[in-house]
XYZ file of C-alpha atoms in Angstrom:
396
model
C 81.182 88.892 -19.365
C 77.955 90.534 -20.357
C 74.868 88.835 -21.729
C 75.747 90.101 -25.226
C 79.134 88.356 -25.116
C 77.601 84.975 -24.282
C 77.700 82.334 -27.043
C 74.595 80.660 -28.596
C 72.722 78.434 -26.185
C 72.219 74.758 -27.041
C 68.685 73.498 -27.746
C 67.384 71.218 -25.017
C 67.792 67.551 -25.862
C 64.622 65.546 -26.153
C 64.052 61.821 -25.797
C 63.937 60.101 -29.223
C 60.494 58.585 -28.486
C 59.011 62.097 -28.395
C 59.611 62.302 -32.160
C 56.206 61.512 -33.767
C 57.866 59.899 -36.813
C 59.959 57.511 -34.732
C 57.037 56.822 -32.428
C 54.822 55.952 -35.401
C 57.442 53.527 -36.771
C 57.778 51.843 -33.384
C 54.016 51.461 -33.067
C 53.789 49.878 -36.531
C 56.597 47.430 -35.737
C 54.910 46.423 -32.472
C 51.522 45.932 -34.133
C 53.153 43.943 -36.941
C 54.919 41.647 -34.487
C 51.688 41.084 -32.555
C 49.824 40.260 -35.773
C 52.521 37.848 -36.980
C 52.646 36.185 -33.549
C 48.855 35.794 -33.552
C 48.847 34.220 -37.018
C 51.722 31.903 -36.042
C 49.815 30.867 -32.905
C 46.676 30.099 -34.942
C 48.674 28.011 -37.439
C 50.505 26.129 -34.701
C 47.349 25.530 -32.702
C 45.489 24.304 -35.800
C 48.337 21.955 -36.762
C 48.456 20.540 -33.221
C 44.702 19.928 -33.156
C 44.786 18.224 -36.559
C 47.682 16.022 -35.465
C 45.820 15.074 -32.294
C 42.854 13.980 -34.428
C 45.111 12.111 -36.932
C 43.925 14.347 -39.756
C 46.116 15.233 -42.709
C 46.170 18.478 -44.643
C 46.751 19.307 -48.276
C 44.920 19.708 -51.548
C 45.536 16.237 -52.942
C 41.861 15.402 -52.363
C 40.911 17.672 -55.257
C 41.886 14.963 -57.749
C 39.964 12.165 -56.045
C 36.582 10.918 -57.259
C 33.703 12.887 -55.741
C 31.066 10.172 -56.016
C 27.979 12.379 -55.556
C 25.379 13.891 -57.852
C 24.812 17.578 -58.609
C 21.285 18.474 -59.667
C 22.213 21.398 -61.934
C 25.499 22.023 -63.726
C 26.680 24.019 -66.721
C 29.757 21.803 -66.980
C 29.793 18.045 -67.697
C 29.287 16.186 -64.413
C 28.933 12.603 -63.262
C 29.573 10.646 -60.080
C 32.999 9.774 -61.471
C 34.057 13.448 -61.578
C 36.674 14.783 -59.178
C 36.370 17.262 -56.324
C 38.236 19.779 -58.482
C 35.460 19.514 -61.062
C 32.913 19.947 -58.267
C 34.762 23.106 -57.276
C 34.500 24.420 -60.848
C 30.803 23.492 -61.045
C 30.136 25.460 -57.851
C 31.982 28.494 -59.225
C 30.143 28.460 -62.575
C 26.751 28.051 -60.896
C 27.554 30.967 -58.592
C 28.730 33.135 -61.501
C 25.601 32.272 -63.495
C 23.110 33.389 -60.862
C 25.260 36.383 -59.861
C 25.658 37.704 -63.421
C 22.007 37.307 -64.392
C 20.925 38.642 -60.999
C 23.057 41.774 -61.372
C 21.617 42.495 -64.826
C 17.996 41.957 -63.737
C 18.414 43.826 -60.442
C 20.030 46.804 -62.205
C 17.248 47.141 -64.787
C 14.507 46.661 -62.195
C 16.217 48.903 -59.631
C 16.691 51.807 -62.045
C 13.088 51.481 -63.220
C 11.679 51.469 -59.672
C 14.008 54.259 -58.537
C 12.894 56.553 -61.351
C 9.274 55.536 -60.795
C 9.503 56.706 -57.171
C 10.121 60.229 -58.453
C 7.263 60.112 -60.952
C 4.659 62.870 -60.833
C 2.010 60.160 -61.246
C 0.690 59.376 -57.756
C -0.195 55.747 -58.509
C 3.187 54.907 -60.048
C 5.205 56.585 -57.294
C 3.036 54.990 -54.588
C 3.415 51.492 -56.049
C 7.184 51.980 -56.293
C 7.323 53.162 -52.679
C 5.322 50.169 -51.473
C 7.645 47.839 -53.387
C 10.792 49.348 -51.898
C 9.549 49.598 -48.326
C 8.121 46.068 -48.391
C 10.872 44.117 -50.115
C 13.897 45.621 -48.433
C 12.423 45.149 -44.931
C 11.812 41.400 -45.337
C 14.894 39.177 -44.781
C 16.300 37.732 -47.973
C 16.231 34.172 -46.659
C 12.475 34.403 -46.047
C 11.982 35.708 -49.569
C 13.928 32.754 -50.951
C 11.693 30.398 -48.966
C 8.644 32.211 -50.317
C 9.676 31.873 -53.957
C 10.781 28.274 -53.528
C 8.122 26.725 -51.284
C 5.113 29.038 -51.751
C 5.408 29.738 -55.482
C 7.516 27.281 -57.471
C 6.874 24.153 -55.431
C 3.107 24.728 -55.624
C 3.185 24.450 -59.407
C 1.381 21.434 -60.915
C 3.007 18.027 -61.304
C 4.904 17.090 -64.441
C 1.932 15.578 -66.268
C -0.219 18.610 -65.458
C 2.384 21.177 -66.567
C 1.349 24.604 -67.733
C 2.108 24.935 -71.434
C 3.849 28.141 -72.442
C 4.495 29.567 -75.916
C 7.297 28.145 -78.092
C 7.017 24.563 -76.785
C 7.882 25.591 -73.231
C 6.459 24.180 -70.012
C 6.465 25.040 -66.326
C 5.816 22.721 -63.394
C 7.112 22.050 -59.896
C 10.371 20.767 -61.373
C 11.145 24.058 -63.106
C 10.842 25.593 -66.548
C 11.519 23.583 -69.712
C 12.143 25.159 -73.108
C 13.716 24.070 -76.425
C 17.490 23.891 -76.666
C 19.029 25.641 -79.709
C 21.543 23.499 -81.600
C 23.527 25.707 -84.024
C 25.671 24.129 -86.721
C 29.352 24.810 -87.424
C 28.572 27.741 -89.758
C 26.894 29.614 -86.938
C 30.315 30.729 -85.706
C 30.305 33.361 -88.458
C 27.104 34.788 -86.966
C 28.822 35.189 -83.585
C 31.678 36.985 -85.316
C 29.173 39.266 -87.034
C 27.529 40.023 -83.705
C 30.912 40.877 -82.150
C 31.682 43.233 -85.044
C 28.248 44.843 -84.618
C 28.887 45.434 -80.904
C 32.238 47.079 -81.660
C 30.545 49.204 -84.310
C 27.887 50.328 -81.828
C 30.551 51.379 -79.332
C 32.381 53.375 -81.997
C 29.099 54.934 -83.128
C 28.190 56.016 -79.599
C 31.584 57.618 -79.103
C 31.355 59.451 -82.436
C 27.815 60.648 -81.673
C 28.913 61.999 -78.273
C 31.793 63.959 -79.798
C 29.497 65.270 -82.547
C 26.968 66.422 -79.971
C 29.641 68.223 -77.934
C 31.106 69.900 -81.033
C 27.979 70.882 -82.958
C 25.059 70.405 -80.582
C 23.359 68.145 -83.108
C 21.927 64.878 -81.833
C 22.216 61.584 -83.656
C 19.626 58.761 -83.281
C 22.077 56.451 -81.514
C 19.550 54.022 -80.046
C 17.663 53.249 -83.253
C 20.855 53.084 -85.299
C 22.535 50.790 -82.777
C 19.493 48.540 -82.688
C 19.495 48.338 -86.480
C 23.213 47.488 -86.577
C 22.825 44.773 -83.921
C 19.950 43.171 -85.814
C 20.815 43.690 -89.480
C 24.528 42.794 -89.522
C 24.208 39.357 -87.798
C 21.099 38.648 -89.904
C 23.017 39.364 -93.119
C 25.900 37.148 -92.008
C 23.374 34.434 -91.155
C 21.827 34.568 -94.620
C 25.163 34.720 -96.462
C 26.836 31.938 -94.454
C 23.831 29.624 -94.663
C 24.011 28.862 -90.937
C 21.278 26.674 -89.527
C 19.861 26.338 -86.011
C 17.866 23.296 -84.978
C 15.833 23.142 -81.778
C 15.533 20.204 -79.412
C 12.137 20.651 -77.705
C 11.307 19.085 -74.322
C 9.172 15.956 -74.698
C 7.151 14.461 -71.865
C 8.592 11.102 -70.910
C 7.570 8.543 -68.354
C 8.636 10.508 -65.277
C 9.854 13.872 -66.550
C 10.460 15.930 -69.663
C 13.310 14.730 -71.848
C 15.421 16.965 -74.057
C 15.425 20.741 -74.141
C 16.792 22.911 -71.354
C 15.620 22.734 -67.756
C 15.864 25.592 -65.269
C 15.321 23.979 -61.844
C 13.149 25.687 -59.208
C 16.179 26.166 -56.940
C 17.869 28.332 -59.560
C 14.696 30.286 -60.327
C 13.894 30.904 -56.653
C 17.424 32.135 -55.945
C 17.435 34.345 -59.045
C 14.028 35.870 -58.248
C 14.893 36.434 -54.610
C 18.309 38.002 -55.209
C 17.144 40.200 -58.094
C 13.986 41.525 -56.446
C 15.630 42.046 -53.058
C 18.723 43.816 -54.411
C 16.617 45.908 -56.801
C 14.848 47.534 -53.840
C 18.183 48.843 -52.524
C 19.358 49.893 -55.989
C 16.085 51.799 -56.406
C 16.837 53.863 -53.298
C 20.377 54.478 -54.529
C 19.052 55.705 -57.882
C 16.437 57.921 -56.222
C 19.052 59.479 -53.944
C 21.451 60.032 -56.846
C 18.833 61.781 -58.966
C 17.712 63.977 -56.076
C 21.364 64.934 -55.446
C 21.480 66.689 -58.837
C 20.830 70.400 -58.496
C 17.291 71.332 -59.530
C 18.769 74.100 -61.637
C 19.964 71.444 -64.073
C 16.353 70.386 -64.660
C 15.297 73.979 -65.167
C 18.165 74.556 -67.603
C 17.147 71.451 -69.569
C 13.541 72.685 -69.636
C 14.663 76.059 -70.948
C 16.370 74.262 -73.852
C 13.057 72.661 -74.781
C 14.055 69.089 -73.895
C 11.250 66.646 -73.222
C 10.957 64.986 -69.819
C 12.481 61.713 -71.044
C 15.363 63.523 -72.738
C 15.986 65.649 -69.640
C 16.279 62.521 -67.546
C 18.406 60.569 -70.016
C 20.725 63.333 -71.244
C 21.064 65.664 -68.266
C 19.949 64.238 -64.926
C 21.021 60.580 -64.962
C 24.564 61.222 -66.351
C 25.198 63.652 -63.489
C 23.559 61.359 -60.943
C 25.790 58.424 -61.887
C 28.732 59.863 -59.958
C 26.584 59.544 -56.830
C 24.951 56.256 -57.797
C 27.981 54.153 -58.786
C 29.832 53.817 -55.412
C 26.837 52.423 -53.447
C 25.790 50.467 -56.553
C 29.113 48.627 -56.330
C 28.277 47.557 -52.781
C 24.933 46.154 -53.943
C 26.641 44.109 -56.662
C 29.051 42.721 -54.073
C 26.172 41.919 -51.720
C 24.231 40.112 -54.448
C 27.229 37.952 -55.343
C 27.920 37.022 -51.718
C 24.228 36.530 -50.910
C 24.108 33.838 -53.588
C 25.601 31.563 -50.919
C 22.106 31.503 -49.352
C 21.162 29.211 -52.230
C 22.373 26.363 -50.028
C 19.236 26.859 -47.921
C 16.975 25.871 -50.844
C 19.269 23.294 -52.413
C 20.797 25.283 -55.274
C 24.248 23.778 -56.028
C 26.320 26.944 -55.780
C 29.874 27.071 -54.410
C 29.076 26.931 -50.698
C 26.560 24.120 -51.105
C 28.696 21.944 -53.383
C 32.216 22.541 -52.095
C 31.957 23.860 -48.535
C 29.013 21.557 -47.920
C 29.014 18.180 -49.640
C 32.725 18.040 -50.537
C 33.762 19.167 -47.051
C 31.564 16.577 -45.344
C 32.901 13.749 -47.503
C 36.597 14.634 -47.310
C 36.848 16.210 -43.877
C 39.215 18.846 -45.309
C 37.472 21.777 -43.649
C 40.402 24.190 -43.741
C 41.145 23.618 -47.412
C 37.514 23.760 -48.556
C 36.707 26.886 -46.552
C 39.944 28.592 -47.624
C 39.302 27.958 -51.320
C 35.703 29.124 -51.004
C 36.760 32.315 -49.240
C 39.431 32.909 -51.887
C 36.870 32.643 -54.689
C 34.525 35.175 -53.090
C 37.474 37.486 -52.396
C 38.584 37.354 -56.044
C 35.028 37.932 -57.304
C 34.633 40.921 -54.988
C 37.964 42.444 -56.025
C 37.184 41.985 -59.728
C 33.740 43.558 -59.318
C 35.221 46.481 -57.392
C 37.948 46.985 -60.020
C 35.419 47.057 -62.879
C 33.083 49.430 -61.044
C 35.962 51.704 -59.991
C 37.019 51.915 -63.632
C 33.480 52.801 -64.633
C 33.196 55.287 -61.775
C 36.327 57.064 -63.042
C 34.686 57.391 -66.466
C 31.453 58.931 -65.174
C 33.093 61.234 -62.626
C 32.700 64.899 -63.487
C 36.001 66.549 -64.366
C 36.474 70.116 -63.169
C 37.576 72.596 -65.819
């Protein structure tokens, strides 16, 4: 038989583990089993240690009386409140400082970041000094500075500095009148909500008009007028009234009004100023990432410097700015836990501190605290990812 008469030869058989697909599946199964075994060992070891110490587990403690005071709370609080209410107070206090801090840090960071690129030597130099100084000092030291060196050195209550509009500042914080709207004021809030929706519709219409005809519409001034005039008209028509409860100096402290304690102010100042220095660098890098030809094209159209920045440069820079900006928002929210160092009753201080020490439920308190920060981080990331998708340039 010749070589031409020979039948087709069989392919050499290979061991099944040489198949990369099968090998990858096996590796994943092995890693999964190791991970599950490790988690099971941690749970078993923890349960054994708790049993040896005669400690119980569970979340039944949340409905027991807390029996301690909280210096600052947006929600009703007394010593008769439960640990669950303490948990909610910690969350609301954390959300308060995080939300206001994000707003302030964003405005300040964008301002400083743009100022660093200013052609004015003094402005750019001051912005550079701010960034290089603030971001290279640990945040905890800055909190100590604002709390001990600034706010705690304010005069005593009877020697308070008087501010405009019946407001006062002393070493116990800032006091200002509390607005007390009547029942009719709800119509004003509805009018404000309608005005906000109208502004959003107006901005969208103005953008489409600009893209279609090239004609600009005074969106800012019109939006400002809508936000002011519509609620004011509703206020006048509805007859809503707002009374003010001013702070009055009592025997030991001011009574009435609203008090912002120094712990809250120090944490807000520290977080906002510190985070703004990093946002400023993010904004500067995003603006410099825009091709210089875009600036030249805007100049050739006769746009002023402010219009070039607002209409051409910043919209294109946002696709570079938003991803690292999200990280700064997450950092600010998580860094609010440092408020425990200066006595601000945020989540870690109230729940993972006082509540944990009184109940001994370390696992439950820490787990709930971690869950809250995880949810806040995921929500922030989801919102910023949605916004990032809106500002991303779409290729045509």
